[in-house]
XYZ file of C-alpha atoms in Angstrom:
518
model
C 7.918 -16.343 4.888
C 8.370 -15.924 8.613
C 10.067 -13.306 10.718
C 9.727 -10.816 13.532
C 9.699 -7.046 13.406
C 12.648 -5.491 15.191
C 12.039 -5.181 18.899
C 12.782 -1.473 18.623
C 9.631 -0.947 16.570
C 7.406 -2.701 19.096
C 9.084 -0.864 21.944
C 8.598 2.385 20.069
C 4.897 1.644 19.777
C 4.361 1.367 23.511
C 6.630 4.344 24.275
C 4.771 6.384 21.697
C 1.394 5.455 23.132
C 2.456 6.370 26.655
C 4.075 9.637 25.596
C 1.067 10.601 23.495
C -1.103 10.279 26.572
C 1.319 12.110 28.848
C 2.479 14.938 26.545
C 0.398 17.729 24.959
C 1.081 16.614 21.381
C -1.128 18.131 18.673
C -4.496 16.413 18.309
C -6.794 16.687 15.331
C -9.787 14.626 16.448
C -11.405 11.731 14.631
C -11.569 11.772 10.846
C -12.031 9.151 8.145
C -8.988 7.536 6.496
C -7.801 9.311 3.331
C -5.772 7.855 0.471
C -4.972 10.484 -2.167
C -5.262 9.936 -5.888
C -1.902 9.535 -7.593
C -2.152 13.202 -8.632
C -2.730 14.411 -5.070
C 0.031 12.142 -3.756
C 2.389 13.618 -6.356
C 1.535 17.134 -5.161
C 1.892 16.187 -1.478
C 5.308 14.675 -2.139
C 6.333 17.758 -4.109
C 5.177 20.053 -1.284
C 7.239 18.002 1.148
C 10.319 18.431 -1.026
C 9.811 22.107 -1.919
C 7.709 23.714 0.805
C 8.748 21.648 3.865
C 5.264 20.173 4.230
C 5.355 18.314 7.596
C 3.804 15.122 6.243
C 5.018 11.638 5.396
C 4.349 10.508 1.827
C 4.835 6.730 2.006
C 2.043 5.711 4.405
C -1.574 5.624 3.192
C -4.250 6.015 4.288
C -3.664 8.747 6.836
C -6.456 10.451 8.787
C -7.962 13.139 6.552
C -7.659 15.714 9.336
C -3.929 14.951 9.668
C -3.341 15.774 6.000
C -5.418 18.943 6.277
C -3.540 20.003 9.420
C -0.216 19.642 7.603
C -1.430 21.637 4.579
C -2.571 24.452 6.854
C 1.066 24.904 7.912
C 1.625 26.433 4.457
C 0.336 30.022 4.562
C -1.669 30.675 1.348
C -0.765 34.365 1.156
C 2.960 33.668 1.299
C 2.938 30.673 -1.027
C 4.392 30.842 -4.512
C 2.060 30.149 -7.414
C 3.259 26.563 -7.935
C 3.016 25.809 -4.201
C -0.478 27.314 -4.117
C -1.553 25.183 -7.097
C -0.401 21.982 -5.389
C -1.959 22.936 -2.039
C -5.293 23.910 -3.601
C -5.541 20.674 -5.592
C -5.119 18.485 -2.520
C -7.456 20.606 -0.377
C -10.132 20.394 -3.075
C -9.778 16.611 -3.218
C -9.911 16.415 0.581
C -13.065 18.561 0.683
C -14.764 16.303 -1.842
C -13.686 13.140 -0.019
C -14.985 14.393 3.336
C -18.016 16.500 2.412
C -19.477 14.747 -0.633
C -20.559 11.233 -1.428
C -19.514 9.622 -4.682
C -20.813 7.080 -7.161
C -18.267 5.391 -9.416
C -18.685 2.919 -12.267
C -15.602 1.262 -13.722
C -16.268 -0.512 -17.026
C -13.313 -2.692 -17.926
C -12.470 -5.664 -20.117
C -11.550 -8.819 -18.175
C -7.785 -8.808 -18.199
C -4.791 -8.622 -15.852
C -2.169 -5.864 -15.653
C 0.631 -4.663 -13.379
C -1.336 -2.580 -10.891
C 0.470 0.240 -9.118
C -0.390 3.000 -6.681
C -3.994 4.242 -6.924
C -5.040 1.717 -9.562
C -8.055 -0.590 -9.471
C -7.009 -4.197 -8.845
C -10.161 -5.831 -10.261
C -9.548 -7.662 -13.573
C -13.056 -6.712 -14.712
C -15.819 -4.189 -14.028
C -16.877 -2.760 -10.679
C -19.238 -0.204 -9.130
C -18.790 1.715 -5.891
C -20.775 4.086 -3.659
C -19.550 6.119 -0.705
C -21.189 8.652 1.591
C -19.894 11.947 2.929
C -18.066 11.937 6.252
C -20.218 12.262 9.359
C -18.586 13.935 12.402
C -19.544 14.332 16.064
C -17.667 15.417 19.184
C -18.234 15.283 22.950
C -15.564 17.271 24.732
C -12.246 15.506 24.237
C -13.861 12.561 22.465
C -14.826 12.739 18.802
C -16.234 10.372 16.212
C -16.327 10.190 12.434
C -17.785 7.728 9.976
C -18.487 6.961 6.360
C -20.419 4.235 4.557
C -19.129 2.579 1.428
C -20.177 -0.342 -0.756
C -18.586 -2.010 -3.756
C -19.740 -4.668 -6.223
C -17.099 -6.184 -8.470
C -16.262 -9.078 -10.725
C -14.223 -11.726 -8.912
C -10.724 -10.315 -8.362
C -9.147 -13.768 -8.752
C -8.200 -13.719 -12.439
C -7.098 -17.388 -12.257
C -10.447 -18.693 -10.987
C -12.667 -20.257 -13.661
C -15.329 -22.072 -11.588
C -17.666 -20.049 -9.352
C -20.304 -20.964 -6.804
C -22.694 -19.037 -4.576
C -21.722 -15.669 -3.174
C -18.786 -14.411 -1.173
C -15.194 -15.353 -1.882
C -16.180 -18.104 -4.336
C -18.790 -16.055 -6.235
C -18.458 -14.665 -9.747
C -19.523 -11.267 -8.386
C -18.552 -10.094 -4.928
C -19.750 -7.338 -2.617
C -17.600 -5.460 -0.117
C -17.922 -2.606 2.361
C -14.979 -0.870 0.675
C -14.660 2.757 1.812
C -16.537 2.278 5.085
C -15.050 3.523 8.348
C -16.128 4.106 11.955
C -13.586 6.127 13.936
C -13.471 7.103 17.624
C -10.827 9.683 18.486
C -9.398 10.509 21.897
C -6.004 11.204 23.443
C -4.340 11.758 20.080
C -5.350 8.372 18.648
C -8.045 7.025 16.325
C -9.571 3.675 17.192
C -11.217 2.517 13.985
C -13.114 -0.198 12.193
C -12.675 0.030 8.428
C -12.675 -1.519 4.994
C -9.907 -0.109 2.788
C -6.612 -0.840 1.079
C -3.227 0.344 2.327
C -0.124 1.538 0.501
C 2.975 1.131 2.655
C 6.212 2.238 1.046
C 7.859 4.941 -1.070
C 7.321 3.231 -4.441
C 4.926 4.284 -7.199
C 4.597 0.880 -8.877
C 5.111 -1.572 -6.008
C 4.768 -1.901 -2.267
C 6.499 -5.093 -1.198
C 4.331 -5.544 1.909
C 0.880 -3.931 1.562
C -0.219 -2.422 -1.737
C -3.106 -1.719 -4.094
C -3.171 -5.040 -5.965
C -5.636 -6.714 -3.577
C -9.163 -6.113 -2.227
C -9.665 -3.978 0.850
C -8.811 -5.323 4.298
C -11.856 -5.282 6.588
C -10.712 -5.018 10.182
C -10.065 -2.837 13.210
C -7.061 -1.013 14.561
C -5.505 2.077 16.069
C -3.734 4.930 14.287
C -2.234 8.208 15.451
C -4.641 11.029 14.555
C -1.946 13.392 13.250
C 1.472 13.353 11.598
C 2.770 16.338 13.557
C 6.091 16.143 15.430
C 5.748 15.191 19.100
C 6.352 17.631 21.933
C 7.902 14.763 23.879
C 11.671 15.011 24.310
C 11.773 11.234 23.755
C 10.066 11.380 20.359
C 10.778 14.835 18.924
C 13.779 13.487 16.970
C 11.343 11.533 14.767
C 9.923 14.694 13.194
C 6.491 14.204 11.578
C 5.409 10.617 12.280
C 2.496 8.223 12.253
C 1.834 4.744 13.625
C -0.820 2.370 12.298
C -1.663 -1.080 13.750
C -4.603 -3.215 12.580
C -6.036 -6.733 12.468
C -8.236 -7.969 9.603
C -9.906 -11.192 8.477
C -8.679 -12.422 5.094
C -11.180 -13.048 2.296
C -9.383 -15.882 0.574
C -10.975 -18.249 -1.979
C -10.045 -21.910 -1.723
C -7.169 -22.624 -4.100
C -5.729 -25.803 -2.555
C -7.056 -28.564 -0.320
C -6.733 -28.038 3.433
C -5.535 -24.447 3.082
C -5.894 -22.377 6.291
C -8.812 -20.275 5.056
C -10.011 -17.252 6.992
C -6.650 -16.403 8.536
C -6.105 -13.178 10.455
C -3.818 -10.603 8.908
C -2.149 -8.032 11.137
C -0.254 -5.064 9.790
C 1.941 -2.560 11.634
C 3.707 0.490 10.196
C 5.702 3.268 11.816
C 6.667 6.127 9.486
C 8.793 9.116 10.425
C 10.551 12.092 8.830
C 13.534 12.853 11.105
C 14.952 15.320 8.547
C 13.112 17.358 5.886
C 15.027 15.389 3.235
C 14.659 11.900 4.782
C 11.660 9.631 5.371
C 11.961 6.236 7.082
C 9.414 3.434 7.483
C 9.250 0.192 9.499
C 6.585 -2.293 8.414
C 5.347 -5.712 9.375
C 2.663 -8.051 8.066
C 1.711 -11.381 9.612
C -0.666 -14.202 8.792
C -1.953 -16.241 11.705
C -4.839 -18.593 12.483
C -7.218 -19.900 9.847
C -8.775 -23.313 9.302
C -6.572 -26.079 10.675
C -4.050 -23.685 12.230
C -3.447 -22.709 15.892
C -5.674 -19.776 16.801
C -7.022 -17.888 19.801
C -5.751 -14.998 21.881
C -2.628 -16.785 23.127
C -1.512 -17.774 19.634
C -2.139 -14.241 18.355
C -0.054 -12.829 21.220
C 2.796 -15.195 20.281
C 2.504 -14.081 16.663
C 2.457 -10.393 17.589
C 5.549 -10.793 19.751
C 7.378 -12.900 17.150
C 7.411 -16.082 19.236
C 7.408 -19.689 17.992
C 8.216 -18.937 14.365
C 10.755 -20.566 12.012
C 9.899 -24.113 12.978
C 12.581 -26.772 12.580
C 11.741 -30.501 12.279
C 12.941 -31.206 15.831
C 11.022 -28.292 17.417
C 8.197 -29.238 19.826
C 5.842 -26.469 18.640
C 3.773 -25.579 15.584
C 4.533 -22.260 13.920
C 2.306 -19.515 15.292
C 2.318 -17.476 12.083
C 3.840 -16.551 8.754
C 5.452 -13.119 8.789
C 7.216 -10.515 6.672
C 8.901 -7.344 7.911
C 11.487 -4.759 7.000
C 12.440 -1.205 6.253
C 12.130 1.520 3.658
C 13.516 5.001 3.187
C 13.345 7.903 0.773
C 16.089 10.535 0.534
C 15.687 13.813 -1.358
C 18.624 15.071 -3.402
C 20.422 18.200 -2.190
C 18.631 21.304 -3.439
C 21.878 22.423 -5.070
C 21.348 19.642 -7.628
C 17.975 21.015 -8.778
C 19.400 22.875 -11.776
C 20.743 19.651 -13.294
C 18.301 16.970 -12.133
C 15.192 18.903 -11.132
C 13.800 17.966 -7.726
C 15.152 14.443 -7.409
C 15.017 11.660 -4.821
C 16.029 8.033 -4.359
C 14.122 5.382 -2.406
C 14.385 1.755 -1.421
C 12.336 -0.880 0.426
C 13.602 -4.157 1.927
C 11.205 -6.830 3.161
C 12.617 -9.927 4.854
C 11.050 -13.364 5.105
C 12.880 -14.743 8.129
C 14.473 -13.532 11.348
C 17.965 -13.885 12.751
C 19.022 -13.324 16.364
C 17.729 -15.003 19.507
C 17.554 -11.864 21.663
C 16.405 -9.239 19.155
C 15.152 -11.050 16.031
C 15.780 -8.942 12.912
C 14.499 -9.586 9.388
C 16.823 -10.794 6.651
C 16.537 -12.749 3.350
C 15.278 -9.493 1.846
C 13.167 -8.909 -1.208
C 14.059 -5.429 -2.443
C 12.840 -2.393 -4.339
C 14.948 0.496 -5.658
C 13.752 3.711 -7.271
C 14.789 7.154 -8.454
C 12.446 10.006 -9.317
C 12.516 13.628 -10.391
C 9.966 16.423 -10.757
C 10.209 19.363 -13.121
C 8.073 22.114 -14.645
C 7.291 23.792 -11.285
C 5.890 20.553 -9.946
C 3.724 19.646 -12.944
C 5.698 16.595 -14.078
C 7.251 13.579 -12.377
C 9.363 10.812 -13.888
C 10.436 7.678 -12.016
C 12.305 4.440 -12.597
C 11.632 1.581 -10.167
C 13.150 -1.902 -9.944
C 11.447 -4.534 -7.776
C 12.905 -7.969 -7.039
C 10.600 -10.341 -5.136
C 13.231 -12.992 -4.491
C 14.721 -13.497 -1.051
C 18.452 -12.667 -0.832
C 17.963 -10.056 -3.576
C 20.205 -7.309 -2.184
C 23.211 -6.628 -4.450
C 25.682 -7.808 -1.813
C 23.806 -11.030 -0.934
C 25.858 -14.109 -1.850
C 23.383 -16.863 -0.929
C 21.139 -18.535 -3.473
C 17.937 -16.628 -4.157
C 14.484 -18.163 -3.818
C 10.967 -16.808 -4.520
C 9.311 -14.748 -1.794
C 5.627 -14.519 -0.756
C 5.110 -18.331 -0.633
C 5.672 -20.933 2.082
C 4.502 -24.315 3.271
C 2.337 -23.016 6.109
C -0.008 -20.704 4.177
C -0.303 -22.543 0.870
C -2.390 -19.747 -0.714
C 0.652 -17.477 -0.364
C 0.831 -13.889 0.848
C -2.540 -13.009 -0.660
C -5.909 -11.369 -0.057
C -8.908 -12.345 -2.177
C -6.666 -14.632 -4.224
C -4.394 -11.681 -5.162
C -0.847 -10.862 -4.088
C -1.033 -8.506 -1.104
C 2.390 -7.036 -1.905
C 3.678 -6.317 -5.394
C 1.390 -7.234 -8.307
C 4.337 -8.962 -10.040
C 4.091 -11.777 -7.503
C 6.635 -14.250 -6.191
C 10.217 -14.465 -7.459
C 9.908 -11.760 -10.124
C 12.135 -8.942 -11.357
C 10.452 -5.958 -13.021
C 11.651 -2.510 -14.101
C 8.995 0.197 -14.437
C 9.570 3.623 -15.958
C 6.755 6.123 -15.448
C 5.859 9.670 -16.455
C 3.157 11.795 -14.814
C 1.584 15.077 -15.886
C -0.251 16.253 -12.763
C -1.853 19.323 -14.363
C -3.524 17.195 -17.052
C -3.817 14.140 -14.762
C -2.133 11.960 -17.349
C 0.110 8.980 -16.598
C 2.119 6.613 -18.815
C 4.157 3.598 -17.616
C 6.352 1.030 -19.370
C 7.312 -2.317 -17.793
C 9.953 -4.919 -18.615
C 11.349 -7.927 -16.765
C 10.428 -11.462 -15.748
C 7.450 -12.890 -13.827
C 8.337 -16.120 -12.047
C 4.979 -17.407 -10.767
C 1.938 -15.397 -11.844
C 0.773 -11.841 -12.436
C -1.824 -10.240 -10.151
C -3.383 -13.391 -8.672
C -1.989 -16.671 -7.317
C -3.151 -20.283 -7.534
C -0.460 -22.907 -6.820
C -2.419 -25.548 -8.759
C -2.005 -23.958 -12.187
C 0.885 -23.070 -14.485
C -0.254 -19.464 -14.828
C 0.954 -17.043 -17.520
C 4.456 -15.930 -16.557
C 7.966 -15.621 -18.030
C 9.509 -12.659 -19.800
C 7.256 -9.628 -19.508
C 6.866 -6.333 -21.224
C 3.951 -3.971 -21.028
C 2.658 -0.441 -21.016
C -0.257 1.436 -19.532
C -1.774 4.901 -19.875
C -4.646 6.844 -18.316
C -6.062 10.363 -18.600
C -8.651 12.205 -16.478
C -11.288 14.430 -18.123
C -14.034 16.542 -16.536
C -17.421 16.631 -18.274
C -20.778 17.879 -16.938
C -19.684 17.479 -13.324
C -18.323 13.965 -13.901
C -14.746 12.705 -13.875
C -14.074 10.419 -16.837
C -10.883 8.376 -16.900
C -10.202 6.244 -19.984
C -7.416 3.693 -19.491
C -5.408 1.323 -21.632
C -2.950 -1.380 -20.599
C -1.162 -4.075 -22.580
C 0.946 -6.810 -20.939
C 2.668 -9.698 -22.708
C 4.102 -12.823 -21.047
C 6.148 -15.534 -22.741
C 5.128 -18.755 -20.923
C 2.362 -20.548 -19.039
C -1.237 -21.569 -19.596
C -4.003 -19.020 -20.047
C -6.650 -18.874 -17.319
C -9.900 -16.876 -17.565
C -8.849 -13.197 -17.228
C -5.136 -13.996 -16.879
C -3.636 -14.544 -20.319
C -0.242 -14.447 -21.985
C -1.361 -11.399 -23.960
C -3.478 -9.121 -21.799
C -5.184 -6.114 -23.377
C -7.142 -4.071 -20.870
C -9.454 -1.246 -21.934
C -11.512 0.625 -19.374
C -13.448 3.743 -18.498
C -14.019 5.126 -14.995
C -17.060 7.392 -14.493
C -17.201 9.157 -11.102
C -20.053 11.445 -10.020
C -20.196 13.465 -6.771
C -23.379 13.001 -4.727
């Protein structure tokens, strides 16, 4: 699992930074990161397809002010009723996220499931608090912040022995939802604790998804998604760049594993045409106990140097890496009478690099999806196929092998003992068909396929539940006395493997989320 992001992406980062400082591109000021609920993301995507909303939909979180700035491009007085409904829903959610604190209790039976966008990864109960956003400004410099805290049952569903607190404890505390942001020159420099969703999928992100605990780290992100005034960058349309470094919270699953590695993520997302969105992503693991570390090693990792070690090479690998591309293309509007508002999307993530001058990812894991909305934006249906084997593209002729695992980082591509990409884990093939009712905030999904290694969490020492899989899940949001109540149900059945704590061959998950504004 080693490669280098295309040189063009790194070059684009430095060009973008220089142009942002030299050109009068729109600036929104500091704001806290915002990841929409699945309902709000549905509406944002629909507004992009129907009302030319200048916002990318495959890169979360984005700065809250960037999302608000894009929504303000839609004039309320001129908007049709369905456009106004979608816009108002997202603005209301944004207002609550920025101006109100929240207390949330998630009561859930201990069991695994295929977690997708916006879903809680914890195979058990959890509680979370977050404050309202605090904002300050001093001329061209601004600041924003929020405090968050989370207590949860251990997210590692394969772990049966616990000790002390922290990554090995039965209950674990995190600063999930916290952020400190300093904004200037069109950029947000931020320290944070949150999860990312990088990709166009609804069930899986192959590189950075919602199946794992929050990354706690620091980074830089563009403060808006508006098109650049720069002649060099205007072709990109609405765009955003996010670069961060975080410390992994990995329990010990094998002897001499490189615990405490650094994880660095980079994503550039752009919308060069109203019907086309493109993303470039990279994730790398470097350092950790027993591994080369320090500033020089990190620089080698960042620049893709000294990777893909061969037995005769005089160096030790600097890192384990994964990188690739994704895109989403909207159907022509002339098709809307037959297919509704439809789109197709794909994501390719490679585990190695080819080319000595410009190393490019290959050996791709792949994701393919189609989706359609109907009923004036109330409903969305999607079908998504994810294959987490290398060489999984239809035209690949070489023998496939499972992704997300390698000999350097023996705990795999994980965070908190859980797969940091797709919840289906290494070497799996899963088809998910989903239906969403945004007005009633109801979602139903059906899954079928094969899990090669383990579902949700990873421990190379055990023969975890795996094999042929089928499952279903459903959730529904209700409002009652100022609270949001979300009952959920998920059933997942696997054909092989040995049962481990909360990870069984027959997983029945029942839960209730209670959220109260503060």
